[in-house]
mmCIF file of C-alpha atoms in Angstrom:
data_model
loop_
_atom_site.group_PDB
_atom_site.id
_atom_site.type_symbol
_atom_site.label_atom_id
_atom_site.label_comp_id
_atom_site.label_asym_id
_atom_site.label_seq_id
_atom_site.Cartn_x
_atom_site.Cartn_y
_atom_site.Cartn_z
ATOM 1 C CA MET O 1 0.000 0.000 0.000
ATOM 2 C CA SER O 2 1.167 3.521 -0.723
ATOM 3 C CA THR O 3 -0.102 7.041 -0.113
ATOM 4 C CA VAL O 4 0.164 10.004 -2.469
ATOM 5 C CA LEU O 5 0.137 13.357 -0.694
ATOM 6 C CA VAL O 6 -0.912 16.249 -2.922
ATOM 7 C CA VAL O 7 0.579 19.503 -1.623
ATOM 8 C CA PRO O 8 -0.858 22.619 -3.337
ATOM 9 C CA GLY O 9 0.683 26.064 -3.341
ATOM 10 C CA LEU O 10 -0.525 29.538 -2.435
ATOM 11 C CA HIS O 11 -4.332 29.931 -2.668
ATOM 12 C CA GLY O 12 -4.734 26.169 -3.011
ATOM 13 C CA SER O 13 -5.567 24.227 -6.163
ATOM 14 C CA GLY O 14 -9.130 24.597 -7.421
ATOM 15 C CA PRO O 15 -11.211 21.911 -9.140
ATOM 16 C CA ALA O 16 -9.792 22.765 -12.582
ATOM 17 C CA HIS O 17 -6.145 22.569 -11.440
ATOM 18 C CA TRP O 18 -3.982 19.654 -12.533
ATOM 19 C CA GLN O 19 -3.431 18.639 -8.909
ATOM 20 C CA SER O 20 -7.188 18.153 -8.485
ATOM 21 C CA TRP O 21 -7.166 16.118 -11.692
ATOM 22 C CA PHE O 22 -4.261 14.079 -10.321
ATOM 23 C CA GLU O 23 -6.306 13.233 -7.244
ATOM 24 C CA ARG O 24 -8.969 11.711 -9.471
ATOM 25 C CA GLN O 25 -6.404 9.764 -11.489
ATOM 26 C CA VAL O 26 -4.074 8.450 -8.797
ATOM 27 C CA GLU O 27 -5.374 5.947 -6.281
ATOM 28 C CA GLY O 28 -4.535 6.673 -2.658
ATOM 29 C CA SER O 29 -4.279 10.450 -3.117
ATOM 30 C CA ILE O 30 -4.796 12.694 -0.093
ATOM 31 C CA ARG O 31 -4.713 16.480 -0.229
ATOM 32 C CA VAL O 32 -2.699 18.271 2.446
ATOM 33 C CA GLU O 33 -5.060 21.005 3.622
ATOM 34 C CA GLN O 34 -3.974 24.338 5.084
ATOM 35 C CA SER O 35 -5.866 26.464 7.604
ATOM 36 C CA ASN O 36 -5.202 29.569 5.506
ATOM 37 C CA TRP O 37 -4.361 29.062 1.837
ATOM 38 C CA ASP O 38 -3.714 32.776 1.370
ATOM 39 C CA GLU O 39 -0.983 33.039 4.020
ATOM 40 C CA PRO O 40 2.273 31.323 2.992
ATOM 41 C CA ASN O 41 3.514 30.531 6.492
ATOM 42 C CA LEU O 42 6.213 27.894 6.050
ATOM 43 C CA ALA O 43 6.090 26.588 9.618
ATOM 44 C CA ARG O 44 2.322 26.091 9.531
ATOM 45 C CA TRP O 45 2.280 24.603 6.062
ATOM 46 C CA ALA O 46 5.094 22.223 6.960
ATOM 47 C CA GLY O 47 3.217 21.303 10.138
ATOM 48 C CA SER O 48 0.155 20.295 8.112
ATOM 49 C CA LEU O 49 2.345 18.170 5.867
ATOM 50 C CA ARG O 50 3.972 16.518 8.875
ATOM 51 C CA GLN O 51 0.553 15.567 10.251
ATOM 52 C CA GLU O 52 -0.362 13.802 7.016
ATOM 53 C CA LEU O 53 3.029 12.101 6.813
ATOM 54 C CA ASP O 54 2.578 10.789 10.344
ATOM 55 C CA ARG O 55 -0.880 9.429 9.463
ATOM 56 C CA ALA O 56 0.034 7.982 6.082
ATOM 57 C CA ARG O 57 0.315 4.256 5.488
ATOM 58 C CA GLY O 58 3.033 2.562 3.503
ATOM 59 C CA HIS O 59 5.320 4.357 1.098
ATOM 60 C CA VAL O 60 4.543 8.048 0.755
ATOM 61 C CA TRP O 61 4.804 9.876 -2.549
ATOM 62 C CA ILE O 62 4.496 13.644 -2.712
ATOM 63 C CA VAL O 63 3.134 15.730 -5.579
ATOM 64 C CA ALA O 64 3.762 19.377 -4.706
ATOM 65 C CA HIS O 65 3.250 22.681 -6.494
ATOM 66 C CA SER O 66 4.723 26.154 -5.950
ATOM 67 C CA PHE O 67 4.918 27.031 -2.225
ATOM 68 C CA GLY O 68 3.976 23.425 -1.479
ATOM 69 C CA CYS O 69 7.385 22.453 -2.860
ATOM 70 C CA LEU O 70 9.054 24.633 -0.241
ATOM 71 C CA ALA O 71 7.000 23.024 2.533
ATOM 72 C CA THR O 72 8.042 19.620 1.204
ATOM 73 C CA ALA O 73 11.730 20.546 1.143
ATOM 74 C CA HIS O 74 11.422 21.920 4.668
ATOM 75 C CA VAL O 75 10.288 18.588 6.144
ATOM 76 C CA ALA O 76 12.333 16.334 3.866
ATOM 77 C CA GLN O 77 15.257 15.548 6.151
ATOM 78 C CA ALA O 78 13.053 14.526 9.055
ATOM 79 C CA TYR O 79 10.964 12.178 6.876
ATOM 80 C CA ARG O 80 13.497 10.742 4.476
ATOM 81 C CA GLU O 81 12.743 7.277 5.885
ATOM 82 C CA ARG O 82 9.032 7.643 5.023
ATOM 83 C CA ILE O 83 9.034 9.433 1.685
ATOM 84 C CA ALA O 84 9.573 7.226 -1.363
ATOM 85 C CA GLY O 85 9.795 10.115 -3.808
ATOM 86 C CA ALA O 86 8.569 13.603 -4.655
ATOM 87 C CA MET O 87 7.488 15.449 -7.783
ATOM 88 C CA LEU O 88 8.091 19.161 -7.222
ATOM 89 C CA VAL O 89 6.351 21.281 -9.841
ATOM 90 C CA ALA O 90 7.070 24.983 -10.397
ATOM 91 C CA PRO O 91 8.701 25.561 -7.000
ATOM 92 C CA ALA O 92 8.271 29.143 -5.867
ATOM 93 C CA ASP O 93 11.501 31.079 -5.452
ATOM 94 C CA PRO O 94 12.332 31.011 -1.716
ATOM 95 C CA ASP O 95 13.698 34.559 -2.022
ATOM 96 C CA LYS O 96 10.181 35.839 -2.703
ATOM 97 C CA PHE O 97 9.221 34.731 0.805
ATOM 98 C CA GLY O 98 12.499 35.406 2.620
ATOM 99 C CA LEU O 99 13.148 31.686 3.052
ATOM 100 C CA SER O 100 16.482 31.109 1.354
ATOM 101 C CA ASN O 101 18.257 30.406 4.644
ATOM 102 C CA THR O 102 15.448 28.223 5.988
ATOM 103 C CA LEU O 103 15.379 25.435 3.422
ATOM 104 C CA PRO O 104 17.834 22.511 3.309
ATOM 105 C CA ASP O 105 21.135 23.011 1.516
ATOM 106 C CA GLU O 106 21.654 19.316 0.815
ATOM 107 C CA PRO O 107 19.956 16.499 -1.111
ATOM 108 C CA LEU O 108 16.473 15.645 0.098
ATOM 109 C CA GLY O 109 17.455 12.029 0.637
ATOM 110 C CA PHE O 110 14.898 10.378 -1.675
ATOM 111 C CA PRO O 111 14.278 10.320 -5.437
ATOM 112 C CA SER O 112 12.756 13.558 -6.666
ATOM 113 C CA VAL O 113 12.154 15.549 -9.811
ATOM 114 C CA VAL O 114 11.778 19.319 -10.186
ATOM 115 C CA VAL O 115 9.558 20.318 -13.114
ATOM 116 C CA ALA O 116 9.988 23.916 -14.266
ATOM 117 C CA SER O 117 8.988 26.378 -16.976
ATOM 118 C CA THR O 118 10.954 28.992 -18.899
ATOM 119 C CA ASN O 119 8.390 31.761 -18.260
ATOM 120 C CA ASP O 120 7.225 31.089 -14.715
ATOM 121 C CA PRO O 121 6.517 34.421 -12.949
ATOM 122 C CA TRP O 122 7.285 32.841 -9.571
ATOM 123 C CA VAL O 123 10.747 31.491 -10.345
ATOM 124 C CA ARG O 124 13.360 31.930 -13.062
ATOM 125 C CA VAL O 125 14.179 28.695 -14.814
ATOM 126 C CA MET O 126 17.851 28.888 -13.817
ATOM 127 C CA ARG O 127 16.828 29.394 -10.211
ATOM 128 C CA ALA O 128 14.608 26.311 -10.427
ATOM 129 C CA ALA O 129 17.541 24.380 -11.890
ATOM 130 C CA TRP O 130 19.702 25.573 -9.002
ATOM 131 C CA LEU O 131 17.098 24.362 -6.502
ATOM 132 C CA ALA O 132 17.004 20.984 -8.228
ATOM 133 C CA ASP O 133 20.782 20.701 -7.995
ATOM 134 C CA ARG O 134 20.720 21.778 -4.355
ATOM 135 C CA TRP O 135 18.087 19.175 -3.491
ATOM 136 C CA GLY O 136 19.628 16.371 -5.551
ATOM 137 C CA SER O 137 16.602 16.279 -7.851
ATOM 138 C CA ARG O 138 16.261 15.445 -11.499
ATOM 139 C CA PHE O 139 15.509 18.688 -13.401
ATOM 140 C CA VAL O 140 12.903 18.806 -16.160
ATOM 141 C CA ASN O 141 12.355 21.966 -18.222
ATOM 142 C CA ILE O 142 9.001 21.730 -20.042
ATOM 143 C CA GLY O 143 9.390 25.013 -21.909
ATOM 144 C CA ALA O 144 7.060 28.014 -21.840
ATOM 145 C CA ALA O 145 4.397 26.710 -19.474
ATOM 146 C CA GLY O 146 3.908 29.645 -17.103
ATOM 147 C CA HIS O 147 3.414 28.674 -13.479
ATOM 148 C CA ILE O 148 2.097 25.272 -14.580
ATOM 149 C CA ASN O 149 -1.378 25.986 -13.243
ATOM 150 C CA VAL O 150 -4.892 26.651 -14.519
ATOM 151 C CA ASP O 151 -3.941 30.073 -15.895
ATOM 152 C CA SER O 152 -1.307 28.449 -18.102
ATOM 153 C CA GLY O 153 -3.729 25.766 -19.302
ATOM 154 C CA HIS O 154 -2.696 22.956 -16.975
ATOM 155 C CA GLY O 155 -5.931 21.273 -15.986
ATOM 156 C CA PRO O 156 -5.778 17.626 -17.080
ATOM 157 C CA TRP O 157 -1.994 17.315 -17.430
ATOM 158 C CA ARG O 158 -1.116 13.990 -18.978
ATOM 159 C CA ASP O 159 2.568 14.783 -19.428
ATOM 160 C CA GLY O 160 2.758 15.562 -15.726
ATOM 161 C CA LEU O 161 1.090 12.274 -14.873
ATOM 162 C CA GLU O 162 3.607 10.507 -17.098
ATOM 163 C CA ILE O 163 6.475 12.153 -15.236
ATOM 164 C CA PHE O 164 4.965 11.050 -11.928
ATOM 165 C CA ASN O 165 4.469 7.499 -13.174
ATOM 166 C CA LEU O 166 8.081 7.405 -14.368
ATOM 167 C CA LEU O 167 9.164 8.478 -10.910
ATOM 168 C CA ARG O 168 7.079 5.739 -9.299
ATOM 169 C CA ARG O 169 8.346 3.095 -11.677
ATOM 170 C CA SER O 170 11.973 3.996 -11.165
ATOM 171 C CA HIS O 171 14.268 1.353 -9.746
ATOM 172 C CA GLY O 172 16.729 3.453 -7.815
ATOM 173 C CA ASP O 173 17.625 3.400 -4.151
ATOM 174 C CA PHE O 174 14.481 4.157 -2.198
ATOM 175 C CA PRO O 175 14.566 5.032 1.508
ATOM 176 C CA LEU O 176 12.344 2.037 2.350
ATOM 177 C CA GLY O 177 13.761 -0.304 -0.282
ATOM 178 C CA PRO O 178 12.962 -0.494 -4.006
ATOM 179 C CA LEU O 179 9.350 -0.903 -5.104
ATOM 180 C CA ASP O 180 7.761 -3.544 -7.266
ATOM 181 C CA ALA O 181 6.327 -2.849 -10.718
ATOM 182 C CA GLU O 182 3.044 -1.596 -9.280
ATOM 183 C CA GLY O 183 4.930 0.909 -7.157
ATOM 184 C CA ASP O 184 3.289 -0.038 -3.862
ATOM 185 C CA LYS O 185 5.175 -2.958 -2.282
ATOM 186 C CA PRO O 186 8.688 -3.088 -0.865
ATOM 187 C CA ALA O 187 10.918 -5.567 -2.666
ATOM 188 C CA GLY O 188 13.336 -5.999 0.209
ATOM 189 C CA PRO O 189 16.093 -4.017 1.904
ATOM 190 C CA ARG O 190 18.516 -1.987 -0.140
ATOM 191 C CA ARG O 191 21.352 0.328 0.720
ATOM 192 C CA ARG O 192 20.132 3.920 0.703
ATOM 193 C CA ARG O 193 21.945 6.712 -1.073
ATOM 194 C CA GLY O 194 21.527 10.297 -0.042
ATOM 195 C CA ASP O 195 21.456 11.787 -3.528
ATOM 196 C CA GLY O 196 18.232 11.243 -5.449
ATOM 197 C CA ARG O 197 20.010 11.927 -8.747
ATOM 198 C CA ARG O 198 21.599 8.480 -8.548
ATOM 199 C CA SER O 199 18.246 6.749 -8.990
ATOM 200 C CA GLN O 200 17.776 5.247 -12.428
ATOM 201 C CA PHE O 201 14.907 6.809 -14.394
ATOM 202 C CA ASP O 202 13.814 6.033 -17.933
ATOM 203 C CA TRP O 203 13.109 9.628 -18.955
ATOM 204 C CA VAL O 204 14.180 9.365 -22.590
ATOM 205 C CA LYS O 205 10.707 8.996 -24.101
ATOM 206 C CA TYR O 206 9.460 12.334 -22.805
ATOM 207 C CA LEU O 207 12.297 14.350 -21.383
ATOM 208 C CA GLY O 208 14.517 15.312 -24.259
ATOM 209 C CA SER O 209 15.739 18.418 -22.392
ATOM 210 C CA ALA O 210 16.097 16.894 -18.944
#
């Protein structure tokens, strides 16, 4: 059994957002709710994520967007034994919230991918690439896709779902051991590596610019 935690960004993700579509497509999805979606308080948002991580069963996968990516990075080190992998889409620039010195300056400790756009108003693409390198994440540039939200036309996002499925099907070093083909059962113990970039992903089909 596995759990998929969907972590929206500032103002939440409405019914037309790709994260809401993901929840309908991916079995075991749970949205991490915030008491105030309009106040990007890192400590509170991270606290809500911690509560869901503590309640979750089995391997935990995270699908985060914007400020939700920062909350995910903030809790990563404490939960590296629980999190199987994370897809971090359009991470907001920590500098916009005065958080550059608050987030980890080392690999997250589990396989992860940062998906970014060349014209995102919340983060420059090179800054997103720098965050990916800092966190030990695979970096995927999908071109001019805005903030990868409803405004940029990302409701049903099949390419995003493909990226997530590639992450789940990867056969790298997972914190809780590698997963089977269905992505929900441990296949036995395996030595953990701290750098998610060392996991083996078959990105070639989709990610020509990765």
